[in-house]
XYZ file of C-alpha atoms in Angstrom:
623
model
C -36.072 -4.137 -2.208
C -36.084 -4.427 1.598
C -33.266 -3.565 3.956
C -33.833 -6.959 5.528
C -32.958 -8.674 2.272
C -29.864 -6.506 1.832
C -28.323 -7.334 5.186
C -29.067 -11.060 5.577
C -25.724 -11.899 3.968
C -24.234 -13.457 0.880
C -24.807 -17.068 1.909
C -28.600 -16.800 2.056
C -28.692 -15.056 -1.371
C -26.580 -17.803 -2.936
C -28.794 -20.466 -1.302
C -31.893 -18.796 -2.736
C -30.315 -18.568 -6.184
C -29.414 -22.278 -6.116
C -32.938 -23.171 -5.021
C -34.442 -21.155 -7.877
C -32.166 -22.910 -10.361
C -33.235 -26.326 -9.114
C -36.957 -25.657 -9.342
C -36.885 -23.533 -12.466
C -37.631 -20.323 -10.600
C -38.398 -17.032 -12.308
C -35.377 -15.391 -13.917
C -36.687 -11.989 -12.833
C -36.469 -12.994 -9.192
C -33.072 -14.622 -9.753
C -31.698 -11.363 -11.194
C -32.885 -9.418 -8.159
C -31.306 -11.952 -5.815
C -28.057 -11.750 -7.723
C -27.992 -7.957 -7.325
C -28.621 -8.308 -3.580
C -25.864 -10.928 -3.366
C -23.466 -8.602 -5.180
C -24.239 -5.762 -2.765
C -23.799 -8.026 0.233
C -20.439 -9.314 -1.115
C -19.297 -5.726 -1.706
C -20.195 -4.805 1.877
C -18.304 -7.842 3.098
C -15.175 -6.817 1.161
C -15.395 -9.685 -1.353
C -15.048 -7.606 -4.513
C -14.406 -10.533 -6.865
C -17.627 -12.330 -5.846
C -19.432 -9.005 -6.141
C -18.135 -8.522 -9.685
C -19.290 -11.980 -10.768
C -22.761 -11.591 -9.245
C -23.309 -8.048 -10.524
C -22.163 -8.909 -14.063
C -24.628 -11.783 -14.255
C -27.380 -9.558 -12.843
C -26.642 -6.928 -15.517
C -26.977 -9.533 -18.302
C -30.223 -10.897 -16.896
C -31.788 -7.451 -16.412
C -30.716 -6.387 -19.896
C -32.319 -9.516 -21.393
C -35.496 -8.759 -19.486
C -35.414 -5.097 -20.663
C -35.656 -3.898 -17.057
C -33.637 -0.710 -17.517
C -34.012 0.676 -13.979
C -32.724 -2.540 -12.441
C -29.977 -2.951 -15.053
C -28.636 0.528 -14.334
C -28.478 -0.075 -10.590
C -26.721 -3.377 -11.216
C -24.196 -1.586 -13.428
C -23.463 0.818 -10.603
C -22.744 -2.087 -8.234
C -20.570 -3.716 -10.911
C -18.526 -0.523 -11.311
C -18.188 -0.079 -7.551
C -17.013 -3.693 -7.252
C -14.388 -3.234 -9.986
C -13.069 -0.103 -8.281
C -12.988 -1.976 -4.930
C -10.911 -4.645 -6.655
C -8.301 -1.980 -7.546
C -9.211 -1.219 -11.159
C -8.790 2.336 -12.469
C -9.187 3.493 -16.079
C -10.649 6.226 -18.240
C -13.268 3.761 -19.455
C -14.489 3.304 -15.872
C -14.816 7.079 -15.464
C -16.929 7.302 -18.592
C -19.040 4.273 -17.605
C -19.703 5.698 -14.113
C -20.712 9.068 -15.583
C -23.051 7.330 -18.060
C -24.662 5.339 -15.231
C -25.052 8.532 -13.223
C -26.812 10.288 -16.129
C -29.219 7.381 -16.565
C -29.945 7.165 -12.802
C -30.580 10.905 -12.747
C -33.068 10.528 -15.614
C -34.974 8.026 -13.435
C -34.864 10.390 -10.480
C -33.032 7.630 -8.543
C -31.447 8.640 -5.200
C -28.353 6.609 -6.202
C -27.379 9.095 -8.944
C -25.065 11.193 -6.664
C -23.340 7.963 -5.640
C -22.491 7.277 -9.283
C -21.236 10.856 -9.849
C -19.084 10.489 -6.737
C -17.689 7.222 -8.071
C -16.800 8.863 -11.389
C -15.071 11.738 -9.566
C -13.167 9.397 -7.251
C -11.857 7.324 -10.146
C -10.827 10.460 -12.010
C -8.936 11.708 -8.957
C -7.081 8.363 -8.766
C -5.981 8.870 -12.372
C -4.868 12.450 -11.731
C -7.612 13.925 -13.949
C -8.425 16.846 -11.681
C -10.564 18.792 -14.168
C -12.763 15.773 -14.890
C -12.922 14.933 -11.203
C -14.044 18.449 -10.313
C -16.807 18.289 -12.952
C -18.221 14.989 -11.665
C -17.781 15.845 -7.970
C -19.519 19.177 -8.417
C -22.622 17.404 -9.723
C -22.504 14.878 -6.873
C -22.116 17.691 -4.314
C -25.448 19.243 -5.351
C -27.262 16.535 -3.398
C -25.798 17.635 -0.059
C -28.639 20.037 0.761
C -31.704 17.921 -0.105
C -32.936 14.407 -0.628
C -32.581 11.237 1.469
C -29.963 11.232 4.241
C -27.539 8.877 2.471
C -27.708 10.951 -0.722
C -26.940 14.098 1.314
C -23.991 12.308 2.926
C -22.747 11.395 -0.558
C -22.978 15.052 -1.507
C -20.918 16.127 1.498
C -18.318 13.443 0.718
C -18.024 14.860 -2.787
C -17.687 18.381 -1.372
C -14.928 17.214 0.980
C -13.019 15.679 -1.915
C -13.377 18.905 -3.893
C -11.996 20.875 -0.953
C -9.055 18.506 -0.557
C -8.212 18.748 -4.252
C -8.292 22.560 -3.920
C -5.938 22.369 -0.914
C -8.481 23.683 1.585
C -8.094 21.773 4.857
C -10.713 24.002 6.444
C -13.146 23.171 3.662
C -12.525 19.463 4.144
C -13.294 19.643 7.839
C -16.402 21.747 7.311
C -17.793 19.270 4.764
C -16.953 16.309 6.953
C -18.623 17.949 9.971
C -21.834 18.523 8.008
C -21.834 15.078 6.436
C -21.242 13.198 9.663
C -23.951 15.307 11.293
C -26.392 14.075 8.632
C -25.259 10.509 9.316
C -25.664 10.869 13.102
C -29.197 12.229 12.729
C -30.092 9.380 10.359
C -28.665 6.731 12.673
C -30.669 7.983 15.613
C -33.915 7.292 13.757
C -32.952 3.608 13.375
C -34.013 1.282 16.192
C -31.732 -1.637 15.229
C -28.032 -1.694 16.140
C -27.230 -3.633 12.975
C -28.668 -0.940 10.712
C -26.875 1.839 12.636
C -23.568 0.021 12.192
C -24.244 -0.557 8.508
C -25.168 3.094 7.962
C -21.950 4.103 9.715
C -19.959 2.422 6.956
C -21.179 5.174 4.613
C -19.443 7.717 6.819
C -16.055 5.954 6.869
C -14.631 7.985 4.001
C -15.778 11.263 5.512
C -14.194 10.414 8.850
C -10.938 9.350 7.197
C -10.796 12.549 5.128
C -11.217 14.624 8.292
C -8.511 12.680 10.111
C -6.126 13.042 7.173
C -6.741 16.811 7.088
C -6.255 17.044 10.870
C -2.985 15.117 10.695
C -1.700 17.347 7.925
C -2.648 20.744 9.328
C -3.809 20.420 12.922
C -2.338 19.464 16.273
C -2.886 16.219 18.211
C -5.998 17.630 19.940
C -7.776 18.224 16.680
C -6.918 14.696 15.553
C -8.263 13.378 18.882
C -11.532 15.284 18.393
C -12.039 13.817 14.938
C -11.050 10.356 16.059
C -13.706 10.576 18.772
C -16.214 12.013 16.319
C -15.713 8.977 14.134
C -16.093 6.580 17.053
C -19.223 8.405 18.254
C -20.918 7.944 14.911
C -19.841 4.306 14.734
C -21.192 3.450 18.170
C -24.299 5.710 18.204
C -27.018 4.441 20.526
C -30.498 5.858 19.833
C -33.361 6.014 22.380
C -34.778 2.597 23.197
C -37.398 1.508 20.635
C -40.826 0.329 21.844
C -41.290 -3.303 22.859
C -42.522 -5.696 20.205
C -44.476 -8.718 21.551
C -44.081 -10.617 18.270
C -40.328 -10.101 18.415
C -40.247 -11.503 21.958
C -42.173 -14.538 20.779
C -39.660 -15.089 17.979
C -36.776 -14.778 20.427
C -38.339 -17.428 22.675
C -38.820 -19.814 19.726
C -35.251 -19.127 18.573
C -33.871 -20.073 22.003
C -35.825 -23.323 22.068
C -34.664 -24.380 18.599
C -31.052 -23.306 19.277
C -31.021 -25.333 22.524
C -32.348 -28.419 20.734
C -29.769 -28.010 17.984
C -26.952 -27.695 20.508
C -28.119 -30.832 22.261
C -28.174 -32.686 18.963
C -24.622 -31.599 18.192
C -23.391 -32.822 21.558
C -25.032 -36.194 20.980
C -23.717 -36.479 17.430
C -27.176 -36.539 15.808
C -27.836 -34.953 12.381
C -29.795 -31.716 12.835
C -30.274 -30.142 9.340
C -33.989 -29.484 9.974
C -33.274 -27.721 13.270
C -30.507 -25.648 11.686
C -32.837 -24.562 8.861
C -35.492 -23.606 11.394
C -32.955 -21.662 13.431
C -31.848 -19.724 10.347
C -35.446 -18.860 9.506
C -36.042 -17.581 13.037
C -32.857 -15.525 12.941
C -34.001 -13.950 9.691
C -37.401 -13.174 11.230
C -35.768 -11.587 14.317
C -33.409 -9.543 12.168
C -36.326 -8.473 9.957
C -38.313 -7.156 12.919
C -35.368 -5.388 14.544
C -34.393 -3.751 11.278
C -37.841 -2.170 11.074
C -37.807 -0.710 14.620
C -37.568 3.053 14.771
C -35.709 5.354 17.106
C -36.913 8.767 18.310
C -36.105 12.252 17.027
C -32.385 12.806 17.717
C -30.849 15.499 19.864
C -28.020 17.645 18.598
C -24.671 15.915 18.434
C -22.330 16.842 21.288
C -18.723 17.473 20.331
C -15.993 15.766 22.318
C -14.155 18.041 24.744
C -10.434 17.136 25.236
C -10.194 19.386 28.280
C -12.848 17.399 30.105
C -10.964 14.178 29.375
C -7.615 15.601 30.543
C -9.122 16.892 33.772
C -10.621 13.478 34.522
C -7.355 11.690 33.729
C -5.350 13.889 36.103
C -1.595 13.593 36.360
C -1.228 9.816 36.881
C -3.553 8.132 34.369
C -2.662 7.884 30.657
C -5.195 7.261 27.883
C -3.839 5.990 24.578
C -6.210 6.371 21.651
C -5.053 4.430 18.611
C -6.354 5.660 15.281
C -5.525 4.469 11.779
C -4.660 6.918 8.988
C -3.510 5.632 5.601
C -2.930 2.220 7.076
C -0.587 3.349 9.878
C -1.336 3.513 13.595
C -1.221 6.953 15.198
C -1.043 6.851 19.006
C -2.630 9.847 20.775
C -1.225 9.878 24.339
C -3.481 11.854 26.680
C -2.443 12.829 30.219
C -0.712 15.457 32.322
C -2.868 18.122 30.759
C -1.794 17.551 27.141
C -2.247 15.365 24.067
C 0.796 14.059 22.217
C 0.995 12.099 18.972
C 3.351 9.206 18.195
C 3.495 7.136 15.031
C 3.561 3.367 15.459
C 3.481 0.433 13.024
C 1.228 -0.528 10.142
C -2.222 -1.872 10.998
C -1.855 -4.962 8.804
C 1.422 -5.894 10.527
C -0.137 -5.409 13.982
C -3.156 -7.531 13.022
C -0.930 -10.355 11.770
C 1.183 -10.271 14.949
C -1.936 -10.202 17.100
C -3.234 -13.367 15.429
C 0.167 -14.973 16.043
C -0.103 -14.058 19.730
C -3.653 -15.380 19.922
C -2.506 -18.692 18.480
C 0.231 -18.862 21.103
C -2.239 -18.192 23.920
C -4.506 -20.963 22.652
C -1.641 -23.411 22.940
C -0.689 -22.262 26.427
C -4.094 -23.048 27.902
C -3.356 -26.768 27.472
C -1.100 -28.594 29.967
C 2.473 -29.245 28.878
C 2.981 -26.034 26.927
C 5.485 -24.441 29.338
C 8.248 -24.471 26.715
C 6.226 -22.172 24.476
C 5.905 -19.435 27.081
C 9.125 -17.538 26.063
C 7.969 -17.506 22.438
C 4.631 -15.956 23.373
C 6.321 -13.352 25.576
C 8.688 -12.485 22.733
C 5.712 -12.067 20.391
C 4.178 -9.743 22.985
C 7.256 -7.539 22.806
C 7.063 -7.385 19.014
C 3.368 -6.573 19.182
C 3.993 -3.738 21.652
C 6.448 -2.093 19.233
C 3.906 -2.253 16.397
C 0.980 -0.994 18.494
C 2.476 1.662 20.739
C 5.806 2.593 19.145
C 7.718 5.386 20.962
C 4.689 6.233 23.144
C 5.788 3.433 25.510
C 8.550 5.654 26.884
C 5.994 8.234 28.063
C 3.468 6.047 29.950
C 4.587 7.001 33.412
C 3.871 4.596 36.238
C 0.083 5.015 36.696
C -3.000 3.397 35.230
C -3.357 3.086 31.436
C -6.530 3.165 29.328
C -6.278 1.766 25.777
C -8.750 2.913 23.105
C -8.030 0.716 20.059
C -9.723 0.508 16.674
C -12.127 -2.414 16.553
C -9.803 -4.525 14.399
C -7.427 -4.586 17.372
C -9.875 -5.260 20.218
C -8.818 -8.912 20.354
C -5.281 -7.966 21.368
C -4.453 -9.424 24.831
C -3.151 -6.034 26.051
C -1.891 -7.396 29.394
C 0.667 -9.489 27.516
C 2.507 -6.370 26.294
C 5.608 -5.987 28.519
C 4.985 -2.347 29.460
C 1.395 -3.115 30.483
C 1.751 -6.418 32.364
C 2.091 -4.954 35.856
C -0.240 -1.990 35.359
C -3.803 -1.129 36.164
C -5.107 -1.524 32.630
C -8.502 -1.070 31.024
C -9.800 -0.960 27.443
C -12.606 1.240 26.071
C -14.289 1.652 22.654
C -13.709 5.397 22.874
C -12.478 8.105 25.183
C -16.070 9.397 25.373
C -17.376 6.027 26.543
C -14.619 5.856 29.158
C -15.653 9.270 30.467
C -19.284 8.174 30.501
C -18.402 4.991 32.410
C -16.349 7.002 34.956
C -19.375 9.221 35.595
C -21.918 6.389 35.818
C -23.216 6.001 39.347
C -23.773 2.478 40.747
C -27.395 1.527 41.422
C -28.711 1.689 44.995
C -28.843 -1.479 47.019
C -25.648 -3.147 45.756
C -27.496 -6.254 44.518
C -25.296 -9.126 43.301
C -26.370 -11.774 40.792
C -24.522 -15.025 40.054
C -25.421 -17.093 36.997
C -23.998 -20.500 36.067
C -24.749 -21.823 32.610
C -24.685 -25.482 31.519
C -21.824 -27.502 30.076
C -18.872 -25.981 31.959
C -15.955 -28.367 32.380
C -15.530 -27.366 36.019
C -19.229 -26.885 36.720
C -18.638 -23.231 37.585
C -16.543 -24.201 40.572
C -16.112 -20.612 41.778
C -19.869 -20.101 42.210
C -20.543 -21.752 45.604
C -17.693 -19.830 47.290
C -18.869 -16.567 45.681
C -22.440 -17.229 46.842
C -21.158 -17.732 50.399
C -19.019 -14.595 50.193
C -21.866 -12.350 49.061
C -24.555 -14.143 51.045
C -26.781 -13.863 47.975
C -29.796 -15.970 47.152
C -29.549 -14.849 43.520
C -27.496 -17.802 42.333
C -29.169 -19.000 39.163
C -27.990 -22.415 38.089
C -29.243 -25.592 36.421
C -32.967 -25.246 35.639
C -33.147 -21.796 37.250
C -30.726 -20.279 34.724
C -33.476 -19.535 32.196
C -33.143 -16.465 29.972
C -36.299 -14.655 31.195
C -35.349 -15.214 34.833
C -31.707 -14.226 34.210
C -32.756 -11.016 32.471
C -35.133 -10.169 35.315
C -32.337 -10.501 37.880
C -29.691 -8.756 35.772
C -31.803 -5.635 35.270
C -30.344 -2.904 37.518
C -27.921 -5.204 39.419
C -24.743 -3.708 40.926
C -22.628 -6.765 39.999
C -23.347 -9.738 37.770
C -21.007 -12.711 37.482
C -21.933 -15.000 34.608
C -20.128 -18.322 34.241
C -21.343 -19.560 30.853
C -19.865 -20.566 27.576
C -19.836 -17.721 25.073
C -20.269 -18.184 21.342
C -19.082 -15.614 18.839
C -21.050 -15.481 15.590
C -18.894 -14.008 12.835
C -21.781 -14.355 10.343
C -24.132 -12.365 12.580
C -22.395 -10.754 15.582
C -25.655 -9.593 17.182
C -26.492 -13.281 17.673
C -23.303 -13.792 19.699
C -24.494 -15.395 22.895
C -24.021 -16.826 26.370
C -25.466 -20.309 26.820
C -28.264 -20.617 29.400
C -30.312 -23.659 30.406
C -33.092 -22.859 27.906
C -30.869 -21.651 25.063
C -28.703 -18.648 24.113
C -28.794 -15.260 25.823
C -28.016 -12.937 22.904
C -27.130 -9.296 22.345
C -30.745 -8.489 21.426
C -31.779 -9.640 24.940
C -29.424 -7.248 26.710
C -30.810 -4.355 24.681
C -34.224 -5.007 26.278
C -32.979 -4.281 29.827
C -34.021 -1.025 31.458
C -30.514 -0.865 32.899
C -27.683 -3.275 32.309
C -25.748 -4.345 35.453
C -23.250 -1.746 36.677
C -20.433 -4.292 36.679
C -20.378 -7.566 34.727
C -17.856 -10.391 34.982
C -17.975 -12.980 32.154
C -15.827 -15.967 33.075
C -16.235 -17.777 29.751
C -14.395 -18.193 26.473
C -13.965 -15.289 24.020
C -16.885 -13.222 25.364
C -14.928 -10.036 24.624
C -14.403 -10.833 20.977
C -15.526 -8.081 18.625
C -15.837 -7.769 14.881
C -15.492 -4.937 12.398
C -18.450 -4.367 10.110
C -17.829 -2.294 7.013
C -15.751 0.423 8.599
C -14.703 0.391 12.244
C -17.915 -0.550 13.992
C -18.061 -2.683 17.076
C -20.554 -5.527 17.127
C -20.462 -7.948 20.019
C -21.524 -8.509 23.573
C -19.124 -6.203 25.448
C -19.747 -3.130 23.333
C -23.486 -3.719 23.465
C -23.314 -3.587 27.271
C -21.238 -0.430 27.781
C -23.801 2.059 26.387
C -26.699 0.432 28.304
C -25.652 1.505 31.798
C -22.763 -0.886 32.415
C -19.677 0.950 33.596
C -17.263 -1.979 33.539
C -16.952 -5.497 32.114
C -14.367 -8.225 32.640
C -14.214 -10.721 29.810
C -11.745 -12.910 27.943
C -10.583 -12.238 24.403
C -9.115 -15.742 23.944
C -10.075 -19.337 24.816
C -9.329 -20.109 28.461
C -8.950 -23.199 30.619
C -12.071 -23.489 32.840
C -10.113 -24.906 35.780
C -7.460 -22.139 35.635
C -10.191 -19.484 35.581
C -11.434 -20.430 39.088
C -8.504 -19.038 41.151
C -8.429 -15.920 38.916
C -12.115 -15.240 39.548
C -11.874 -15.819 43.311
C -8.921 -13.450 43.541
C -10.765 -10.919 41.376
C -13.790 -10.875 43.710
C -11.507 -10.610 46.727
C -10.124 -7.395 45.243
C -13.615 -6.056 44.499
C -14.677 -6.768 48.081
C -11.694 -4.710 49.253
C -12.954 -1.731 47.250
C -10.753 -2.015 44.158
C -11.918 -1.102 40.659
C -12.322 -3.863 38.078
C -8.998 -2.939 36.447
C -7.184 -2.937 39.793
C -8.769 -6.203 40.831
C -7.836 -7.879 37.537
C -4.212 -6.785 37.899
C -3.949 -8.070 41.459
C -5.776 -11.294 40.590
C -3.364 -11.910 37.723
C -0.372 -11.422 40.038
C -1.843 -13.891 42.583
C -1.958 -16.796 40.112
C 0.688 -19.564 40.012
C 3.674 -18.625 37.854
C 3.232 -21.217 35.127
C 2.279 -20.997 31.445
C -1.327 -22.165 31.928
C -2.209 -19.600 34.614
C -0.259 -16.761 33.039
C -2.033 -17.286 29.707
C -5.340 -17.324 31.560
C -4.532 -14.024 33.258
C -3.437 -12.393 30.026
C -6.628 -13.454 28.252
C -8.887 -11.442 30.592
C -9.367 -7.720 30.144
C -11.214 -5.020 32.051
C -13.397 -2.903 29.729
C -14.824 0.454 30.689
C -13.963 2.382 33.867
C -15.811 0.873 36.891
């Protein structure tokens, strides 16, 4: 069973199963595909689909007398039932029986089954049974594959929590997340690192719960940062793969032809099939890349952050514990904690605000403006709670969980007039602050195809900077664009962005010869110091399994980029032009990206269209 097959997604498994049914394919292969589809559905949070697929796989494997496969399918079936909210003594017994059988095979998944039995028993209040199962699972923490050792440390953390030892919980979580970090750093593909991080979600949450119960705000901040560091780990750059580059070139060509066919209204099923095959090939090759031997993990130092923030700047790190937002307010030499609203309520209100912004970017929506502003007030109460009263008057840095990165933070009343930036973590903000700009101050301007206004800001920007590096029309080819972007001080890219929810690492910016994707940026020796993306939804992120960030902006920040300006909502191309010109005017005057965005927003006409456009853009990082 390959990792490639596991992570391609539920849709391709179901397609393969349907194809096997139509041509009378082997039932052995169908059973294996069903098991993979069940695992993919479980990872995607679709427990009911996972149950159906795993149950059918169990029946097929049993009929084929393939005991090893049947037992692994039973484990996935039990995990899916628990994910669907089921708890019973029968499930405890079934999980223990599966664990015994897996152990008899010498399967690395045996500790996972013991952990499942212990977790179900804890949910039922059966502490003696839970301790017995967890103790067996915890034996794997000192040997075996990395994920089995992580499972063992998770079991040990649960044992310590049941015994009332907060110190024991934190010690087990520290060791388990250390194993995860070392494992991640051997993986060359971002997608695999993010998927592996999902296995550490429970450890991180246990540590945060223990910190909230027994420690001060600083300890909670340290563990919040530890979690984010594991979730956004960037290993050393893997070696170049010529075959992968060839596949990327073919992918761009096919994707460009498919896009042209869509615009012309022609049917393109053959092109879409070929594009999917190329995507699977690219993913396959990246999943097999290897990182180097990792260095020791560096713990986050709150004192270093507080010194850098000084007396004026406030950093608000939002972390989620038991479904509720905890706001850690850092500044003036101390860390304070405030409790805000529930995450689910904040997500729902953020979607409501996004819908309002989408309406405002069309002419004639002025009457809706008060409703959107009122929604912004409600969203602020849910997100920041009583911390709002302690923001002071200086700059603000927001560090949200990934499920809240689409929030248009500038719409919140207390943040509208401020110098505001967003960062994936406090550590990444510190790193961005300490990143030096490259020598030479080279500027690159790129205009992609199909813009409604033709990238109207570009000629004036080219005159302002006196740059010959304006890539447009046939010159805006991905290889040429990447060559110019490498090591630039400032890159302004006017191109339509596409967010791929099914495969975020294929989120892209459209160039003349096809999409410029996240994989391409990872090939740069150094990403541009500052990047401005004046296109739709280029800042959009997605959560994968736990709290991981997968999209263009968070791929750029660890690669040498100190600051990015991008939109988190659809924008009106014409209204973007005055915002971009004002933004560059501020940069030319020596302002930071966050300062320039604030001043550019204030310089726009005071109508719904331009205000919505200003709110949609956010400064990420610290440049």
